[in-house]
PDB file of C-alpha atoms and ligand atoms in Angstrom:
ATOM      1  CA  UNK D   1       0.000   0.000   0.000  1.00 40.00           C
ATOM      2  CA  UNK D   2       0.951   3.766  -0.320  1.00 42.00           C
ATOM      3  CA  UNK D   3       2.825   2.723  -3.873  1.00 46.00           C
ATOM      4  CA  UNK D   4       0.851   4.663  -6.691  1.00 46.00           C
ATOM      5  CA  UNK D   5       1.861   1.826  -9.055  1.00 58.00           C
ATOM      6  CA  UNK D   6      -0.034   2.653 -11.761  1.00 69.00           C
ATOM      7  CA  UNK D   7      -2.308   5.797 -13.171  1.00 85.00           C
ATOM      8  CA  UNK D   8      -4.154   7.870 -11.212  1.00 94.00           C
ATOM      9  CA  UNK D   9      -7.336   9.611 -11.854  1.00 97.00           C
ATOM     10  CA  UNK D  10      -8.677  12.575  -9.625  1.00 97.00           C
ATOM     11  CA  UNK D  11     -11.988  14.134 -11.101  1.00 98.00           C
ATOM     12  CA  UNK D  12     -13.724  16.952  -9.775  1.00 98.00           C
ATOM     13  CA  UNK D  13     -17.517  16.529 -10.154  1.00 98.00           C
ATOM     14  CA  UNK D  14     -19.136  20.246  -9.810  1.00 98.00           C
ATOM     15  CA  UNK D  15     -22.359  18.635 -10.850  1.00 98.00           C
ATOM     16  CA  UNK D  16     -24.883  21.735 -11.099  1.00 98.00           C
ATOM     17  CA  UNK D  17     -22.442  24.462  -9.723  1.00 98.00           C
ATOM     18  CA  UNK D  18     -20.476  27.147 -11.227  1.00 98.00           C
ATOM     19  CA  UNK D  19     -21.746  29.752 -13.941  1.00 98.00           C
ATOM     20  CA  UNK D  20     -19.229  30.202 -16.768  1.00 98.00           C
ATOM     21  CA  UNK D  21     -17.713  33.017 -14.872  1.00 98.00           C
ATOM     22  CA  UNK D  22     -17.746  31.264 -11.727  1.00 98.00           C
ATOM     23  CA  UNK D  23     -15.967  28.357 -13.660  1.00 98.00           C
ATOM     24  CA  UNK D  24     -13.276  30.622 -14.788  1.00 98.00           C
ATOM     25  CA  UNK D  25     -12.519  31.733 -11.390  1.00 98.00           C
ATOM     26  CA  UNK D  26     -12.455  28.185 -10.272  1.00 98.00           C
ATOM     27  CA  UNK D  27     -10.216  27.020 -12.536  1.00 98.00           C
ATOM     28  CA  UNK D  28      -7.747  29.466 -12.077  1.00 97.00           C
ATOM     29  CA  UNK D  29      -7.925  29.119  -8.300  1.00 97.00           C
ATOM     30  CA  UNK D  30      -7.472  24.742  -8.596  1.00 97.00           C
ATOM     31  CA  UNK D  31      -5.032  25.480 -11.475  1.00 95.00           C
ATOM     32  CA  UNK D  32      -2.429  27.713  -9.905  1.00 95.00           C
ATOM     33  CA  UNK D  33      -2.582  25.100  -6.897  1.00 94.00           C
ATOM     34  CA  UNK D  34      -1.967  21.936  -8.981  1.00 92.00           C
ATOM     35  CA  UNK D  35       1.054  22.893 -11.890  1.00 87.00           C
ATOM     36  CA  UNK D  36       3.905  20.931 -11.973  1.00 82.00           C
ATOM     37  CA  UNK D  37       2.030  17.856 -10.056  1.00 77.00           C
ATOM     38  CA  UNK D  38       2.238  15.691 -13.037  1.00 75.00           C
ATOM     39  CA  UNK D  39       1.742  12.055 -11.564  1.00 75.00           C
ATOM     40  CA  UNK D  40      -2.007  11.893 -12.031  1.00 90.00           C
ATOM     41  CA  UNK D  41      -4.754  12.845 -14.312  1.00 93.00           C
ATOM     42  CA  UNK D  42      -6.390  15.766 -13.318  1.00 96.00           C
ATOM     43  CA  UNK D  43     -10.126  15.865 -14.681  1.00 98.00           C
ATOM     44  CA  UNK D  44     -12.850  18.658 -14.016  1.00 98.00           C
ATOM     45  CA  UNK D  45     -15.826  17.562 -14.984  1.00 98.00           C
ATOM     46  CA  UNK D  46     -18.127  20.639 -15.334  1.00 98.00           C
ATOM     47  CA  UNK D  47     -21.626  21.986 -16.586  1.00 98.00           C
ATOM     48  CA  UNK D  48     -22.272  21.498 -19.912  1.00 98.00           C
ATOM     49  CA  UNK D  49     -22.452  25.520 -20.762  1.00 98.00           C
ATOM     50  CA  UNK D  50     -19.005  25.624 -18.566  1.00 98.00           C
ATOM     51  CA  UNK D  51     -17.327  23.602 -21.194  1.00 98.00           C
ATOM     52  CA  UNK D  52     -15.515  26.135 -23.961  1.00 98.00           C
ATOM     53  CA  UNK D  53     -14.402  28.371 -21.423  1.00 98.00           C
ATOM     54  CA  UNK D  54     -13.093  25.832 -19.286  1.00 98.00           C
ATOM     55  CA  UNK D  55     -11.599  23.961 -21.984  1.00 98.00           C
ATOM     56  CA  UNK D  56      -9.819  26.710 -23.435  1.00 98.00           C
ATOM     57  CA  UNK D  57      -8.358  27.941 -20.340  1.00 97.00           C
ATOM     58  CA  UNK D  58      -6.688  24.184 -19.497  1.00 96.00           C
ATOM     59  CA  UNK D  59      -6.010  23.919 -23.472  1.00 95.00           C
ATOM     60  CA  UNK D  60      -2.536  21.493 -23.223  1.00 92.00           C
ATOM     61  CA  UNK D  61      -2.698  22.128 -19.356  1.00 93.00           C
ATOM     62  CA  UNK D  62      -2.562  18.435 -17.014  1.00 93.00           C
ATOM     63  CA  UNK D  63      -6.103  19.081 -15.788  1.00 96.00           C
ATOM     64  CA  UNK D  64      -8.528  17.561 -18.641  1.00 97.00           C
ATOM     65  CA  UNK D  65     -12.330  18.532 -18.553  1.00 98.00           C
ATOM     66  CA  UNK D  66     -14.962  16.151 -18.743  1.00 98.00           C
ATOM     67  CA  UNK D  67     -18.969  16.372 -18.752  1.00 98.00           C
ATOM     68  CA  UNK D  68     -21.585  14.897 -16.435  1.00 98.00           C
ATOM     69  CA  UNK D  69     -23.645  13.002 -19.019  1.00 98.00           C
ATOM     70  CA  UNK D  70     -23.923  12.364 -22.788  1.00 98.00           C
ATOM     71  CA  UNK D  71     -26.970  11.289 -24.896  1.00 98.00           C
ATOM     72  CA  UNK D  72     -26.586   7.852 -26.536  1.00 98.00           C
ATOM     73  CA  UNK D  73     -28.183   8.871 -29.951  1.00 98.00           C
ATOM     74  CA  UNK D  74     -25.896  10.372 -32.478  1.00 97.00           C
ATOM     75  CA  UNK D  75     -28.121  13.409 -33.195  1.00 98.00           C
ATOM     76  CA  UNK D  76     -31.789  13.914 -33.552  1.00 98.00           C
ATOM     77  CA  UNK D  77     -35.175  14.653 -32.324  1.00 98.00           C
ATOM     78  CA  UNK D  78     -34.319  14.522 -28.358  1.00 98.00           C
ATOM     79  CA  UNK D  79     -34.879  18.289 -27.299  1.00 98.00           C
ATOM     80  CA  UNK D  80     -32.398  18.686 -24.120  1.00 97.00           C
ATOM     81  CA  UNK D  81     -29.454  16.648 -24.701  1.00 98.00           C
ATOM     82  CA  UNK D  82     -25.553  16.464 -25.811  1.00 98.00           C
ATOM     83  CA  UNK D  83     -24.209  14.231 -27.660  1.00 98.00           C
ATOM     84  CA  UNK D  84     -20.692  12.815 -27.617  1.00 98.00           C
ATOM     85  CA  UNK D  85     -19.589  14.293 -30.998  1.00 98.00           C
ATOM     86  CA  UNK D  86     -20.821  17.711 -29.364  1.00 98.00           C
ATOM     87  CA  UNK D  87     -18.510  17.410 -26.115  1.00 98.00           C
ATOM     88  CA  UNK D  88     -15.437  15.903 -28.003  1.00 98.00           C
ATOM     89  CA  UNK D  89     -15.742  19.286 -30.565  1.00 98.00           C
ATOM     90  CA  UNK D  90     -15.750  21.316 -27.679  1.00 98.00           C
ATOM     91  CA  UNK D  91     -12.789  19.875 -26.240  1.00 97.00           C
ATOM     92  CA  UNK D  92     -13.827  17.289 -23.750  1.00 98.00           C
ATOM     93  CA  UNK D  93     -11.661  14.308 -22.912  1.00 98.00           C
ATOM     94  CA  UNK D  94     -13.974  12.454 -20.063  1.00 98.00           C
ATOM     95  CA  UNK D  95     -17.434  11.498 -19.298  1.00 98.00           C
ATOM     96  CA  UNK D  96     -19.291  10.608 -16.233  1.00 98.00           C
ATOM     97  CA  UNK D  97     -21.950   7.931 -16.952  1.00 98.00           C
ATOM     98  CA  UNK D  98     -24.651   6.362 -14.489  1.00 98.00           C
ATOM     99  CA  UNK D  99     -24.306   9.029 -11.909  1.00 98.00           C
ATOM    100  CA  UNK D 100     -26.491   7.761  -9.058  1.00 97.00           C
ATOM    101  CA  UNK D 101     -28.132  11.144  -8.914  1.00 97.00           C
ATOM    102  CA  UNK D 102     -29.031  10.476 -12.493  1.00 98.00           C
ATOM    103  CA  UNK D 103     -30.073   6.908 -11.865  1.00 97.00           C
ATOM    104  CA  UNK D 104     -32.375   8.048  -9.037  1.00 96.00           C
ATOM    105  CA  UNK D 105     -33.698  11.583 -10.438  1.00 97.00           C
ATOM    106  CA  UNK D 106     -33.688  11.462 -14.057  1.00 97.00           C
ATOM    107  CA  UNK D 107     -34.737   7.767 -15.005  1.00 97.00           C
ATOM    108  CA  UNK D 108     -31.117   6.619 -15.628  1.00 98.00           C
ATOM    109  CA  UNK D 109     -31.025   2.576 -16.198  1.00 98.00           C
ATOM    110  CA  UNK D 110     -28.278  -0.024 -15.866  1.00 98.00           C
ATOM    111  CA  UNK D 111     -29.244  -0.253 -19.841  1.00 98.00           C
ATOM    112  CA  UNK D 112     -29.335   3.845 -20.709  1.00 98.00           C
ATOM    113  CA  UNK D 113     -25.946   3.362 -18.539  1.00 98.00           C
ATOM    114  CA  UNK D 114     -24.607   1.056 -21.220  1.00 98.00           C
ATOM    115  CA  UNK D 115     -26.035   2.875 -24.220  1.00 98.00           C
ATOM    116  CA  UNK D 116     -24.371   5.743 -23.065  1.00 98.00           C
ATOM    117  CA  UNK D 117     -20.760   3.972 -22.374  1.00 98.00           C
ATOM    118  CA  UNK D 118     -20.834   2.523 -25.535  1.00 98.00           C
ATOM    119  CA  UNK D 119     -21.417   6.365 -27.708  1.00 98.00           C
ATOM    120  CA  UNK D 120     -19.294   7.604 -25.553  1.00 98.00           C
ATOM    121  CA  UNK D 121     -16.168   5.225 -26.062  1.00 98.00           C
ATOM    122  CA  UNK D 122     -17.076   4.666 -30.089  1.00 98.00           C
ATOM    123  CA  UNK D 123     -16.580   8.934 -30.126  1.00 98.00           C
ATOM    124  CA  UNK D 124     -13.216   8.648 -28.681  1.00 98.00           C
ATOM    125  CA  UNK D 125     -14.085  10.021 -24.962  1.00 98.00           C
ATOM    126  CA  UNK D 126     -13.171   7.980 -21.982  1.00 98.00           C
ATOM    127  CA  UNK D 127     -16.182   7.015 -19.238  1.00 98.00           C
ATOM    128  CA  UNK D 128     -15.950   7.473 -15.740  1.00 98.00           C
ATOM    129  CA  UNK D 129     -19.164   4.529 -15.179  1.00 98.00           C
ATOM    130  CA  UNK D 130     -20.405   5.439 -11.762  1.00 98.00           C
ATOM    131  CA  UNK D 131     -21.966   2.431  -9.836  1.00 98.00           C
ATOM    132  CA  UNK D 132     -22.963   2.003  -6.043  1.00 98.00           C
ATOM    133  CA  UNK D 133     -24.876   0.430  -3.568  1.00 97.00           C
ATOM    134  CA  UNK D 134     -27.781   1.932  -1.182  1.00 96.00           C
ATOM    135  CA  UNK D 135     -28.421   2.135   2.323  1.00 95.00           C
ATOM    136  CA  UNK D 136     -30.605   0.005   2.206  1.00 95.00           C
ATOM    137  CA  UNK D 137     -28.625  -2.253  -0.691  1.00 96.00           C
ATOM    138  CA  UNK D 138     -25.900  -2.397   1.997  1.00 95.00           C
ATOM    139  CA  UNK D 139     -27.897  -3.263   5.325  1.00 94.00           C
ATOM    140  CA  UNK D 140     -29.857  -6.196   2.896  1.00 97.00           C
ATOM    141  CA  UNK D 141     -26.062  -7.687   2.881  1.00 97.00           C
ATOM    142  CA  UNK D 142     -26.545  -7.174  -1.134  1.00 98.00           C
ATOM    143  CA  UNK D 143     -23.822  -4.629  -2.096  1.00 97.00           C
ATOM    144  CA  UNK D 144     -21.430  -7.538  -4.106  1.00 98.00           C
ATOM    145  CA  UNK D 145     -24.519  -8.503  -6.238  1.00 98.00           C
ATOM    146  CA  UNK D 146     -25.831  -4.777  -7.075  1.00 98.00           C
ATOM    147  CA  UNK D 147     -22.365  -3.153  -7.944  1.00 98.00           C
ATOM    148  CA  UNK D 148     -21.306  -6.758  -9.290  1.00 98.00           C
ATOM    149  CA  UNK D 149     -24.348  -6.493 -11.750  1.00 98.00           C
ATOM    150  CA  UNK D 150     -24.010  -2.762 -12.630  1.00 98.00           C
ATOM    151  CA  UNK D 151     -20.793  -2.703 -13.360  1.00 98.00           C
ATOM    152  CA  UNK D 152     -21.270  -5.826 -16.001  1.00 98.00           C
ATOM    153  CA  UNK D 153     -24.248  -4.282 -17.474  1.00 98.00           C
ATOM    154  CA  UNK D 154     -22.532  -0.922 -17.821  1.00 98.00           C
ATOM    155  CA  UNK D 155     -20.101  -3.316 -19.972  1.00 98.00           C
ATOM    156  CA  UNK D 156     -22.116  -4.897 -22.232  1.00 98.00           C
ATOM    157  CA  UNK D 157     -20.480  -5.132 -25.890  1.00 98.00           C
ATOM    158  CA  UNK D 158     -17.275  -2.810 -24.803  1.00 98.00           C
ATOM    159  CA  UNK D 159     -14.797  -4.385 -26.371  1.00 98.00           C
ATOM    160  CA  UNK D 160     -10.943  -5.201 -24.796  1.00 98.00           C
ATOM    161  CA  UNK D 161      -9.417  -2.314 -26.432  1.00 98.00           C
ATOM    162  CA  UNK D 162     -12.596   0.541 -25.911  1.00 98.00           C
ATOM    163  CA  UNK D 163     -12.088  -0.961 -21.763  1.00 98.00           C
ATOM    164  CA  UNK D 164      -8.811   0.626 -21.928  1.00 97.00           C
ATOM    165  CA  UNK D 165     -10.711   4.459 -22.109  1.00 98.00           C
ATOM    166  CA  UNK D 166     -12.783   3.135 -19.034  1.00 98.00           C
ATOM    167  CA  UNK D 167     -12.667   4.079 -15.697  1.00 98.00           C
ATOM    168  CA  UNK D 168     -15.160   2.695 -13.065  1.00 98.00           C
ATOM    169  CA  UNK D 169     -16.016   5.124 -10.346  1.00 98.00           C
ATOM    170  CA  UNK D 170     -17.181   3.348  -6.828  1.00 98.00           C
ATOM    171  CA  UNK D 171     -19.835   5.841  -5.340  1.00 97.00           C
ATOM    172  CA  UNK D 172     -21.791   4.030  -2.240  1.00 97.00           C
ATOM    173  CA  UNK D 173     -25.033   6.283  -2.770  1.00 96.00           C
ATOM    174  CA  UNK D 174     -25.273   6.478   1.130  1.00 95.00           C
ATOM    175  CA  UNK D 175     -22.018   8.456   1.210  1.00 95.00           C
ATOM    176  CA  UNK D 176     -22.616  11.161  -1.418  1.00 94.00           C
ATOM    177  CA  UNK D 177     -23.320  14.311  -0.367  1.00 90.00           C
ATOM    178  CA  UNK D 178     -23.815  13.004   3.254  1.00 91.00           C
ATOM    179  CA  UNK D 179     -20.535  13.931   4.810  1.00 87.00           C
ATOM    180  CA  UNK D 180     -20.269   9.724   5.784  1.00 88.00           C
ATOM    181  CA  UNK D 181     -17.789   7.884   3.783  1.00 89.00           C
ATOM    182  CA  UNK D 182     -16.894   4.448   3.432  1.00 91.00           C
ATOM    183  CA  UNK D 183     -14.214   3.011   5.607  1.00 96.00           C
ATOM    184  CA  UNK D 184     -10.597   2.785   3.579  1.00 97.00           C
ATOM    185  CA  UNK D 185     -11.701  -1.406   3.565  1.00 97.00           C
ATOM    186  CA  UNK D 186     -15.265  -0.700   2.675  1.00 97.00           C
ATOM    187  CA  UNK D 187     -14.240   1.287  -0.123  1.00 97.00           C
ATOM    188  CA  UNK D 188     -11.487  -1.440  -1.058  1.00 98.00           C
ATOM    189  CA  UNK D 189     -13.117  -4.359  -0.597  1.00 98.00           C
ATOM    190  CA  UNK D 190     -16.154  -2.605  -3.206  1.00 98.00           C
ATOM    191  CA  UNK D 191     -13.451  -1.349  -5.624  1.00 98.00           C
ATOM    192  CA  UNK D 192     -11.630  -5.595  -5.619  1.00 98.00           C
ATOM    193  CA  UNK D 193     -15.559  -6.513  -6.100  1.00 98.00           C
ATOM    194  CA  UNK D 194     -15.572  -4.552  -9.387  1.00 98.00           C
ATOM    195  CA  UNK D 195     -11.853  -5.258 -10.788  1.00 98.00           C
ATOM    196  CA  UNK D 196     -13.057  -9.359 -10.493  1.00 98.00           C
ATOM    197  CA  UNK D 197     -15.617  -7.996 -12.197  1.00 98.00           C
ATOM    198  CA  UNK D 198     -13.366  -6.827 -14.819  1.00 98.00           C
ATOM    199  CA  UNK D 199     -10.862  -9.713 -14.594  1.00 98.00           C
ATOM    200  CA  UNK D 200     -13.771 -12.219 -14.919  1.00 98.00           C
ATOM    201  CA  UNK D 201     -14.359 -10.464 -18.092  1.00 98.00           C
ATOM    202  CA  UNK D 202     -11.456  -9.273 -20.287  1.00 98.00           C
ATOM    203  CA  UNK D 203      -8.657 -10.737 -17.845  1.00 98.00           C
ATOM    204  CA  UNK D 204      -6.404 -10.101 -14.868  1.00 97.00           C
ATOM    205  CA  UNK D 205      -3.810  -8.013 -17.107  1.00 96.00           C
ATOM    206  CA  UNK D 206      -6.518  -5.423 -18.144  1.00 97.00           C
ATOM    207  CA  UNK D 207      -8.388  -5.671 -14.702  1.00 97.00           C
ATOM    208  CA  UNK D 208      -4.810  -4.709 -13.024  1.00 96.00           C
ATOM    209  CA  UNK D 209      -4.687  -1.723 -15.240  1.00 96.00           C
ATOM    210  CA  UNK D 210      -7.991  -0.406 -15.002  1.00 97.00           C
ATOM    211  CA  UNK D 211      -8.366   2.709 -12.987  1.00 98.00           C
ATOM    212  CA  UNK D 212     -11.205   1.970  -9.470  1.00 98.00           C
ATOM    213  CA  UNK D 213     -12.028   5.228  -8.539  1.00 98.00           C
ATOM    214  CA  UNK D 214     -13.727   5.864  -4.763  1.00 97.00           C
ATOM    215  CA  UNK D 215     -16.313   8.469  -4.431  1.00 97.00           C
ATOM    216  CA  UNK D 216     -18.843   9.783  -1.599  1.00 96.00           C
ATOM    217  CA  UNK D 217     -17.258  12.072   0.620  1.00 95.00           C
ATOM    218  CA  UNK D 218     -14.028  12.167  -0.190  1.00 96.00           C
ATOM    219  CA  UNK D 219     -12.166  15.287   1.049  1.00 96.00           C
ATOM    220  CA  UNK D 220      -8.398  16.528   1.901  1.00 95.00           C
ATOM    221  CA  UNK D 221      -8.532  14.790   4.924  1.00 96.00           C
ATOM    222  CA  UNK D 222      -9.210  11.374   4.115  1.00 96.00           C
ATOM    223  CA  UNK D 223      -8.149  10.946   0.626  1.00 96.00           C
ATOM    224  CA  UNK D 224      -4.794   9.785   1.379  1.00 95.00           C
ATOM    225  CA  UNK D 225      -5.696   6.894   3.175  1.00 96.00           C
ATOM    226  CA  UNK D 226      -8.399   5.885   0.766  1.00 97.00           C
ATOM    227  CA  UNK D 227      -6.189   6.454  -2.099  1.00 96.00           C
ATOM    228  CA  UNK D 228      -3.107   4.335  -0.226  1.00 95.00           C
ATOM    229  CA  UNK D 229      -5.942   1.125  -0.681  1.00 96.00           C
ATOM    230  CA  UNK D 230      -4.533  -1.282  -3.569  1.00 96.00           C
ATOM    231  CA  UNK D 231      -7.822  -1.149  -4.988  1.00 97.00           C
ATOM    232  CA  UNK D 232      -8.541   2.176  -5.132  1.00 97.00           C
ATOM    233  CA  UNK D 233      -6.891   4.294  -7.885  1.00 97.00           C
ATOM    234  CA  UNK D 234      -8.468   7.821  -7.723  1.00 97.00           C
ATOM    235  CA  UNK D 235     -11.088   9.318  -6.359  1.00 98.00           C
ATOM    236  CA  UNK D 236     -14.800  11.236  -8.017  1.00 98.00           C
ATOM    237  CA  UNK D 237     -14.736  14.345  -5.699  1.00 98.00           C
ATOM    238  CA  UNK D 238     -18.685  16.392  -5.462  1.00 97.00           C
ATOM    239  CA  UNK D 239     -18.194  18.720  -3.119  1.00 97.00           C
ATOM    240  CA  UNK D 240     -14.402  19.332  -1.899  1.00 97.00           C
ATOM    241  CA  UNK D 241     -13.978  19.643  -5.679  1.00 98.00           C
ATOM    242  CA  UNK D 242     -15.369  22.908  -5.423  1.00 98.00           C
ATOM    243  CA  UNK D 243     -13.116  23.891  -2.984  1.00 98.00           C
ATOM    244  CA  UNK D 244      -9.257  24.883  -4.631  1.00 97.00           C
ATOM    245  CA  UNK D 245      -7.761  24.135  -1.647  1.00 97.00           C
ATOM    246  CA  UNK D 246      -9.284  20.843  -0.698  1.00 97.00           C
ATOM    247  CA  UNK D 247      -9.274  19.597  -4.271  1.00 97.00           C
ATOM    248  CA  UNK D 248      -5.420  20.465  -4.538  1.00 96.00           C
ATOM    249  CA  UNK D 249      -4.887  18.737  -1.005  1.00 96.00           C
ATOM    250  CA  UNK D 250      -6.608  15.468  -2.729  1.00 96.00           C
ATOM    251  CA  UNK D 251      -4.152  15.633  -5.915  1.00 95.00           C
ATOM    252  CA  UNK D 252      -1.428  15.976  -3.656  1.00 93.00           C
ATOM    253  CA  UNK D 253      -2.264  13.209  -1.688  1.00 92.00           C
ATOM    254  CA  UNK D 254      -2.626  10.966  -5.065  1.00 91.00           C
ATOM    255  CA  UNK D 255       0.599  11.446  -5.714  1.00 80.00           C
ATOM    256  CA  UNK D 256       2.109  10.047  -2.124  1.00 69.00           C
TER     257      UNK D 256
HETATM  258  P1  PGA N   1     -19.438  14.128  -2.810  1.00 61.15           P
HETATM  259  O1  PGA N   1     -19.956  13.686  -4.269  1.00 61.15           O
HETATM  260  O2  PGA N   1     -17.938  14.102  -2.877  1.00 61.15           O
HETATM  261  O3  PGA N   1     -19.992  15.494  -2.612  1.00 61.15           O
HETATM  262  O4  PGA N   1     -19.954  13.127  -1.858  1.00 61.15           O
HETATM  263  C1  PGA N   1     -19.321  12.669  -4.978  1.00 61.15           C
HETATM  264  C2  PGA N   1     -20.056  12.425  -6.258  1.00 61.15           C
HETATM  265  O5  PGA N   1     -21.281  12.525  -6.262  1.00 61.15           O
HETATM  266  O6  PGA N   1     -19.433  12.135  -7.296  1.00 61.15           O
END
């Protein structure tokens, strides 16, 4: 433990915060706190009408930006949504799929989950899949089976190569938002769960490399020990990503 073997991914998640000119300021603020940290990816993934000025401002930067959702449809008659030929024009790199407050307020589906994955990946982004057990998941002793099955429907038909643009983002629903996060062995023991997952599917060499990110909670003050966890290899930050200095202390602490 403590060894950051292998890539490490630290996204921001502002979810529905930050006008464009509140963006700017932000990114200014986390950027002048994380240059010259170059051992892991930096994502921030923003509001979709955040995206150009962000994404011009980090232009060839290390922090990347990514977007909260993407339509699965190509283009067409569905009044409301992006799709991923949109966000990769406009400079995005990363995508956040299956957000639990997507699955629980906006109809989101284990199958919408894997339409979205796969436009996503065929456009060239890479996914951060979100998947997560509730409460109530957890006290029924059935958090294995329900991220277990997520996670391989959020798969279905990505191929070998597209897994290598995937990252799988471990979000216990009871710990988002709620200031209660999972134990450094809860939060392993979830993110092992999913990379058998991944093993069991495309094998142990791809599993190995595929980046676990925690999420729910996670803040300068527990990051490092979350992030020192074998399985975990990043973290999805909601609300200390909003914050330069905690989301700089959280970098920092991905790189110890
Ligand atoms: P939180 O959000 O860090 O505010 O708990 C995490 C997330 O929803 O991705």
């Amino acid at each position: 433990m403590g060894n950051r073997r292998k890539r490490t991914v630290i996204a921001g998640n502002w979810k529905m915060n930050m006008t464009p000119a509140q963006a700017k300021e932000l990114v200014s603020q986390i950027y002048s706190k994380v240059k010259g940290r170059k051992a892991c990816d930096i994502v921030v993934c923003v509001p979709f009408v955040d995206i150009p000025v962000v994404a011009s401002m980090v232009k060839g930067s290390i922090i990347k930006v990514g977007a909260q959702n993407v339509h699965y449809e190509k283009s067409g008659a569905f009044t409301g949504e992006i799709s991923a030929d949109m966000l990769k024009e406009c400079g995005v790199q990363y995508v956040i799929v299956g957000h639990s407050e997507r699955r629980q307020y906006f109809g989101e589906t284990d199958k919408t989950v894997n339409l979205r994955t796969l436009a996503a990946l065929e456009a060239g982004l890479r996914v951060i899949v979100c998947v997560g057990e509730t409460l109530a998941d957890r006290e029924s002793d059935i958090t294995r089976e329900v991220v277990a099955r997520q996670t391989k429907l959020a798969l279905e038909n990505v191929t070998a190569e597209q897994m290598k643009n995937v990252i799988i983002a471990y979000e216990p629903v009871w710990a988002i938002g709620t200031g209660k996060t999972a134990t450094n062995e809860q939060a392993n023991e979830v993110c092992g769960i999913i990379r058998q997952v991944v093993a069991d599917k495309y094998g142990k060499v791809l599993a190995k490399s595929t980046v676990i990110q925690y999420g729910g909670s996670m803040n300068a003050k527990n990051a490092e020990g979350l992030l020192s966890m074998n399985h975990i290899d990043g973290g999805l930050i909601g609300g200390a990503s909003l914050k330069p200095d905690d989301f700089a202390a959280i970098v920092l602490a991905a790189q110890e």
